[in-house]
Coordinates of C-alpha atoms in Angstrom, one line a residue:
M1 CA 2.2 25.2 -20.6
G2 CA -0.3 26.7 -23.0
L3 CA 1.1 30.2 -22.6
R4 CA 4.6 28.9 -23.0
H5 CA 3.7 27.0 -26.2
T6 CA 2.0 30.1 -27.7
T7 CA 4.8 32.5 -26.8
R8 CA 8.5 31.4 -26.4
P9 CA 10.0 28.2 -24.9
S10 CA 11.8 30.3 -22.3
Y11 CA 8.7 31.9 -20.9
F12 CA 6.3 30.6 -18.2
V13 CA 8.6 27.9 -17.0
H14 CA 11.5 27.2 -14.6
D15 CA 15.0 27.2 -16.0
G16 CA 15.6 23.7 -14.6
T17 CA 12.8 22.4 -16.8
I18 CA 14.3 24.0 -19.9
Q19 CA 17.7 22.6 -19.1
V20 CA 16.4 19.0 -18.8
E21 CA 14.5 19.3 -22.0
E22 CA 17.6 20.5 -23.8
A23 CA 19.6 17.7 -22.1
V24 CA 17.2 15.2 -23.6
K25 CA 17.9 16.6 -27.1
M26 CA 21.6 16.4 -26.4
V27 CA 21.5 12.7 -25.3
L28 CA 19.5 11.8 -28.4
A29 CA 22.1 13.6 -30.5
G30 CA 25.0 11.7 -28.8
R31 CA 26.2 14.8 -26.9
N32 CA 27.1 14.7 -23.2
P33 CA 24.7 17.0 -21.3
Y34 CA 27.2 17.3 -18.4
L35 CA 30.0 18.5 -20.7
E36 CA 28.1 20.8 -23.1
N37 CA 27.0 24.3 -22.4
Y38 CA 23.5 25.6 -23.0
L39 CA 24.3 29.0 -24.6
D40 CA 22.6 28.1 -27.9
T41 CA 19.3 26.9 -26.2
P42 CA 16.2 28.7 -24.9
L43 CA 17.8 28.6 -21.5
A44 CA 20.0 31.6 -22.6
E45 CA 16.7 33.6 -23.1
W46 CA 15.2 32.7 -19.7
P47 CA 13.7 36.1 -18.6
R48 CA 15.2 36.1 -15.1
Y49 CA 18.7 36.6 -16.4
R50 CA 18.1 38.9 -19.3
P51 CA 19.8 41.0 -20.8
S52 CA 22.9 39.2 -19.4
P53 CA 22.4 35.4 -20.0
A54 CA 26.0 34.7 -19.1
A55 CA 25.0 35.4 -15.5
N56 CA 23.0 32.2 -15.3
P57 CA 25.4 29.4 -14.2
A58 CA 22.9 26.8 -15.4
L59 CA 24.1 27.6 -18.9
Y60 CA 27.3 25.8 -18.0
H61 CA 26.4 23.2 -15.4
L62 CA 23.6 20.5 -15.1
A63 CA 23.0 19.6 -11.5
Y64 CA 20.4 16.9 -12.0
L65 CA 21.2 13.2 -11.9
P66 CA 20.8 11.2 -15.1
F67 CA 17.6 9.3 -14.5
T68 CA 15.5 12.5 -14.8
I69 CA 16.8 12.9 -18.3
V70 CA 16.6 9.2 -19.3
F71 CA 13.0 8.9 -18.1
A72 CA 12.0 11.9 -20.2
V73 CA 13.4 10.6 -23.5
P74 CA 10.5 8.4 -24.6
F75 CA 8.0 11.1 -23.6
Y76 CA 9.9 13.6 -25.7
L77 CA 9.9 11.3 -28.7
V78 CA 6.2 10.4 -28.5
M79 CA 5.1 14.0 -28.0
Q80 CA 7.3 15.3 -30.8
A81 CA 5.9 12.7 -33.2
A82 CA 2.3 13.3 -32.0
V83 CA 2.0 17.0 -31.6
G84 CA 5.3 18.5 -32.5
W85 CA 6.3 20.0 -29.1
F86 CA 7.3 18.9 -25.6
D87 CA 6.9 20.3 -22.1
L88 CA 8.6 18.3 -19.4
R89 CA 5.8 19.4 -17.0
L90 CA 3.5 16.9 -18.7
V91 CA 5.8 14.1 -17.3
Y92 CA 5.7 15.8 -13.9
L93 CA 1.9 16.1 -14.1
L94 CA 1.6 12.4 -14.8
L95 CA 3.9 11.5 -11.9
L96 CA 1.9 13.8 -9.6
L97 CA -1.4 12.1 -10.5
L98 CA 0.2 8.7 -9.9
T99 CA 1.6 9.9 -6.6
L100 CA -1.8 11.1 -5.4
W101 CA -3.2 7.7 -6.5
L102 CA -0.5 5.8 -4.6
L103 CA -0.5 7.8 -1.3
P104 CA -3.8 6.3 0.1
R105 CA -2.2 2.9 -0.2
L106 CA 0.3 3.8 2.5
A107 CA -2.5 4.4 5.1
P108 CA -4.5 1.6 6.5
G109 CA -7.3 3.9 7.6
R110 CA -10.0 5.6 5.5
K111 CA -9.6 9.1 6.9
Q112 CA -5.8 9.3 6.4
A113 CA -6.2 7.7 3.0
T114 CA -8.3 10.7 2.0
L115 CA -6.2 13.3 3.7
L116 CA -2.8 12.2 2.3
P117 CA -3.4 13.1 -1.4
L118 CA -5.2 16.3 -0.4
A119 CA -2.4 17.4 1.9
V120 CA 0.2 16.9 -0.8
A121 CA -1.8 18.3 -3.8
L122 CA -2.9 21.5 -2.0
N123 CA 0.3 22.2 -0.1
P124 CA 1.0 25.9 -0.8
L125 CA 4.7 25.4 -0.4
F126 CA 4.7 22.6 -3.0
L127 CA 2.1 23.2 -5.6
P128 CA 3.3 26.6 -7.0
Y129 CA 6.8 25.2 -7.6
F130 CA 5.4 22.1 -9.2
V131 CA 3.4 24.4 -11.6
E132 CA 6.6 26.3 -12.4
G133 CA 8.3 23.1 -13.3
R134 CA 10.6 22.2 -10.5
N135 CA 11.3 18.5 -10.2
D136 CA 10.6 17.6 -6.5
V137 CA 7.6 15.5 -7.6
F138 CA 9.8 13.3 -9.7
V139 CA 11.8 11.9 -6.8
L140 CA 8.7 11.9 -4.5
F141 CA 6.9 9.6 -6.9
W142 CA 9.6 7.0 -6.9
L143 CA 9.9 7.1 -3.1
V144 CA 6.2 6.7 -2.6
L145 CA 6.1 3.9 -5.1
S146 CA 9.0 2.2 -3.3
L147 CA 7.3 2.2 0.0
V148 CA 3.9 1.2 -1.4
L149 CA 5.5 -1.8 -3.0
L150 CA 7.3 -2.7 0.2
Q151 CA 4.0 -2.5 2.1
K152 CA 2.4 -4.7 -0.5
G153 CA 5.0 -7.4 -0.1
R154 CA 7.1 -6.6 -3.2
P155 CA 10.6 -5.9 -1.7
G156 CA 12.4 -6.4 -5.0
G157 CA 10.2 -3.8 -6.8
S158 CA 10.6 -1.5 -3.8
V159 CA 14.4 -1.6 -4.0
V160 CA 14.3 -0.9 -7.8
A161 CA 12.1 2.2 -7.3
L162 CA 14.3 3.4 -4.5
A163 CA 17.4 3.1 -6.7
L164 CA 15.6 5.1 -9.4
A165 CA 14.8 7.8 -6.9
C166 CA 18.5 7.9 -5.9
A167 CA 19.5 8.1 -9.5
S168 CA 17.2 11.2 -9.9
K169 CA 18.2 13.5 -7.1
L170 CA 20.7 13.6 -4.3
T171 CA 18.0 14.5 -1.7
A172 CA 16.7 11.0 -2.1
W173 CA 19.9 9.6 -0.5
F174 CA 18.9 10.9 2.9
I175 CA 16.2 8.3 3.1
L176 CA 18.6 5.4 2.8
P177 CA 19.6 4.9 6.4
F178 CA 15.9 4.9 7.5
Y179 CA 14.8 2.8 4.6
G180 CA 17.6 0.4 5.4
L181 CA 16.6 0.0 9.0
Y182 CA 13.0 -0.5 8.1
F183 CA 13.8 -3.0 5.4
W184 CA 16.1 -4.9 7.7
R185 CA 13.6 -5.2 10.5
Q186 CA 10.5 -5.9 8.3
V187 CA 12.0 -8.0 5.5
C188 CA 15.4 -9.4 6.3
R189 CA 14.9 -10.4 9.9
S190 CA 11.2 -11.5 9.5
D191 CA 9.8 -14.7 8.2
F192 CA 8.9 -12.7 5.1
S193 CA 6.6 -13.9 2.4
R194 CA 4.8 -12.1 -0.5
Q195 CA 2.3 -10.8 2.0
P196 CA 1.9 -7.1 3.0
V197 CA 4.6 -6.0 5.5
A198 CA 3.3 -5.7 9.0
E199 CA 4.6 -2.8 11.0
A200 CA 6.0 -4.8 13.9
T201 CA 9.4 -5.0 15.5
T202 CA 9.3 -8.8 16.0
T203 CA 12.3 -10.5 14.5
N204 CA 12.5 -14.3 13.8
R205 CA 15.5 -14.9 11.6
P206 CA 19.1 -15.1 13.0
V207 CA 21.3 -12.2 12.1
R208 CA 23.5 -14.3 9.8
T209 CA 20.5 -15.6 7.9
A210 CA 19.1 -12.1 7.6
L211 CA 22.5 -10.8 6.3
W212 CA 22.5 -13.4 3.6
S213 CA 18.9 -12.6 2.6
S214 CA 19.7 -8.9 2.4
L215 CA 22.6 -9.3 -0.1
P216 CA 20.4 -9.9 -3.3
Y217 CA 18.4 -6.7 -2.5
L218 CA 21.6 -4.7 -1.9
A219 CA 23.1 -6.0 -5.1
L220 CA 19.9 -5.2 -7.0
F221 CA 20.0 -1.6 -5.6
L222 CA 23.6 -1.1 -6.6
V223 CA 23.1 -2.6 -10.1
I224 CA 20.1 -0.4 -10.9
L225 CA 21.9 2.7 -9.5
S226 CA 25.0 1.9 -11.5
V227 CA 23.2 1.3 -14.7
M228 CA 21.5 4.7 -14.5
I229 CA 24.5 6.8 -13.3
L230 CA 27.8 5.1 -14.5
P231 CA 27.3 5.6 -18.3
F232 CA 27.1 9.4 -17.7
A233 CA 29.7 9.5 -15.0
L234 CA 32.2 7.5 -17.1
W235 CA 31.4 9.5 -20.2
N236 CA 33.4 12.4 -18.7
P237 CA 34.1 11.9 -15.0
Q238 CA 35.4 15.4 -14.4
A239 CA 32.4 17.1 -16.0
F240 CA 29.9 14.9 -14.2
L241 CA 31.5 15.4 -10.8
E242 CA 31.7 19.1 -11.2
D243 CA 28.1 19.4 -12.4
V244 CA 26.3 17.2 -9.9
W245 CA 28.5 17.6 -6.8
L246 CA 30.9 20.6 -6.9
Y247 CA 28.6 23.0 -8.7
P248 CA 25.5 22.9 -6.3
S249 CA 27.9 23.0 -3.3
G250 CA 29.5 26.2 -4.6
R251 CA 32.9 24.7 -5.2
T252 CA 33.3 25.4 -8.9
L253 CA 35.8 28.2 -9.8
A254 CA 34.0 29.4 -12.9
H255 CA 30.2 30.0 -13.3
Q256 CA 29.7 29.5 -9.6
Y257 CA 26.2 28.8 -8.2
P258 CA 25.0 31.7 -6.1
L259 CA 24.7 31.1 -2.4
I260 CA 20.9 30.8 -2.1
S261 CA 19.5 29.4 1.2
L262 CA 16.6 29.8 3.5
G263 CA 19.0 28.6 6.3
L264 CA 22.4 29.7 7.5
G265 CA 23.7 30.7 4.0
G266 CA 20.9 33.2 3.4
L267 CA 21.3 34.6 6.9
G268 CA 25.0 35.0 6.4
V269 CA 24.5 36.8 3.1
A270 CA 21.9 39.1 4.6
L271 CA 24.2 40.0 7.5
G272 CA 27.3 40.4 5.3
W273 CA 29.2 37.4 6.7
F274 CA 30.1 36.2 3.3
P275 CA 29.3 37.2 -0.4
Q276 CA 26.6 35.5 -2.4
L277 CA 29.2 34.6 -5.1
G278 CA 32.5 33.2 -4.1
A279 CA 31.6 32.2 -0.5
T280 CA 34.2 29.7 0.9
F281 CA 32.4 29.0 4.2
P282 CA 32.7 25.3 5.1
F283 CA 29.0 24.4 5.0
S284 CA 29.8 20.7 4.6
W285 CA 31.5 20.6 8.0
L286 CA 28.4 22.1 9.6
Q287 CA 26.2 19.6 7.8
L288 CA 28.3 16.8 9.4
L289 CA 28.4 18.5 12.8
F290 CA 24.6 18.9 13.0
G291 CA 23.5 16.2 10.6
G292 CA 25.5 13.4 12.1
P293 CA 24.0 13.6 15.6
T294 CA 20.6 14.2 14.1
L295 CA 20.9 11.0 12.0
L296 CA 22.0 9.0 15.1
L297 CA 19.1 10.3 17.2
L298 CA 16.6 9.6 14.5
L299 CA 17.9 6.1 13.9
Y300 CA 17.6 5.5 17.7
R301 CA 14.0 6.7 17.6
Q302 CA 13.2 4.5 14.7
G303 CA 14.9 1.6 16.4
Q304 CA 12.4 2.1 19.2
R305 CA 9.4 2.6 16.9
N306 CA 10.2 1.1 13.5
T307 CA 7.1 2.3 11.6
L308 CA 6.5 3.7 8.1
A309 CA 5.4 7.0 9.7
Q310 CA 8.7 7.3 11.6
L311 CA 10.6 6.6 8.4
W312 CA 8.9 9.5 6.6
L313 CA 9.3 11.8 9.6
N314 CA 13.0 10.9 10.0
Y315 CA 13.7 11.5 6.3
G316 CA 12.0 14.9 6.4
L317 CA 13.8 16.0 9.6
L318 CA 17.2 14.9 8.4
T319 CA 16.7 16.6 5.0
L320 CA 15.6 19.8 6.8
V321 CA 18.7 19.8 9.1
I322 CA 21.1 19.1 6.2
G323 CA 19.3 21.8 4.1
L324 CA 19.5 24.5 6.7
F325 CA 23.3 24.2 6.7
S326 CA 23.7 23.6 3.0
Y327 CA 25.0 26.0 0.3
V328 CA 21.7 25.8 -1.5
F329 CA 18.3 25.4 0.3
N330 CA 15.6 26.9 -2.0
D331 CA 12.0 27.6 -1.3
N332 CA 10.9 24.5 -3.2
H333 CA 13.3 22.4 -1.0
L334 CA 11.4 23.6 2.0
G335 CA 8.2 22.8 0.3
Y336 CA 9.5 19.3 -0.3
V337 CA 10.4 18.9 3.3
T338 CA 6.9 19.9 4.4
V339 CA 5.4 17.2 2.1
L340 CA 7.6 14.6 3.7
L341 CA 6.7 15.7 7.3
T342 CA 3.0 15.9 6.4
I343 CA 3.0 12.3 5.1
G344 CA 4.8 11.1 8.2
Y345 CA 2.5 13.1 10.5
L346 CA -0.7 11.7 8.9
L347 CA 0.6 8.2 9.0
Q348 CA 1.6 8.6 12.6
K349 CA -1.8 10.1 13.4
Q350 CA -3.4 7.0 11.9
N351 CA -1.3 4.7 14.1
A352 CA -2.3 6.7 17.1
D353 CA -6.0 6.9 16.3
G354 CA -6.4 3.3 15.1
A355 CA -8.6 2.1 12.3
D356 CA -11.4 4.4 11.1

């Protein structure tokens, strides 16, 4: 951040960070960040695409969901007033520190409580991309906060944090079926009070009563999600849909996202099966073909062992399978998956070992 501040705003930073910073300025100016282009911003000078800035499709499309932008607005205003400059990675750094502080609260044992933050902070597939300014830590914080609140007997706060995670990045949506099953068993079907959630499969409430008790939480989730997303989606529905859905899946006709994947897509490009630009291979059908059975198997496994560890493992495994057959599966996405699996493994290790 210091090197960037003393050189140029397009140096020593990931282009996604630059784009969100510029999106914040657009929102404050009353401009739609999903409709505008970024040709007159530092993003056009990002070194990776020089001397041909038009080659960077991020100049024309913003793939991030709105809460990342909304959350950064007050930090931008405060920093501009205090020091006259802003780097989004300061927000990410704050969220990383809070995540590391929260993680031990997921583990009942002393050893795992120590290992969890170390395993995340020193992950070589996660930390370099965090330093660069990629936003995986943003969604990770809200998910960790959500599950810590649920463990502490605060289901309402947990649902709010989950909705904010889902309003930040599409990858958070893969946790919903596993969170839903865990929440249903531990909150809706239990004689729940404001006490910490016990990881047990015992159910006491009738199904009808449990369904009624789940409705306020479902409504809360939908309201928070709608408040964060709908204002931007309704501002210009076509631009929003194209940026956050069609563009990262390679379906836009102009300024297409290059096919970048550590999975099938990258293998196909290397072997000449399809071009890096303009590929029309139906990746979404393969995601359904492989992701659907994977989801069912993981839900069955969680039904047999409905623990917090299984929830994290399932989320990581489903994200990995979907990612391997997606149009875009970057190096930082793989790093994010390793973080999810590490959390699940250490929590599962705690359950196997017992209390320290």
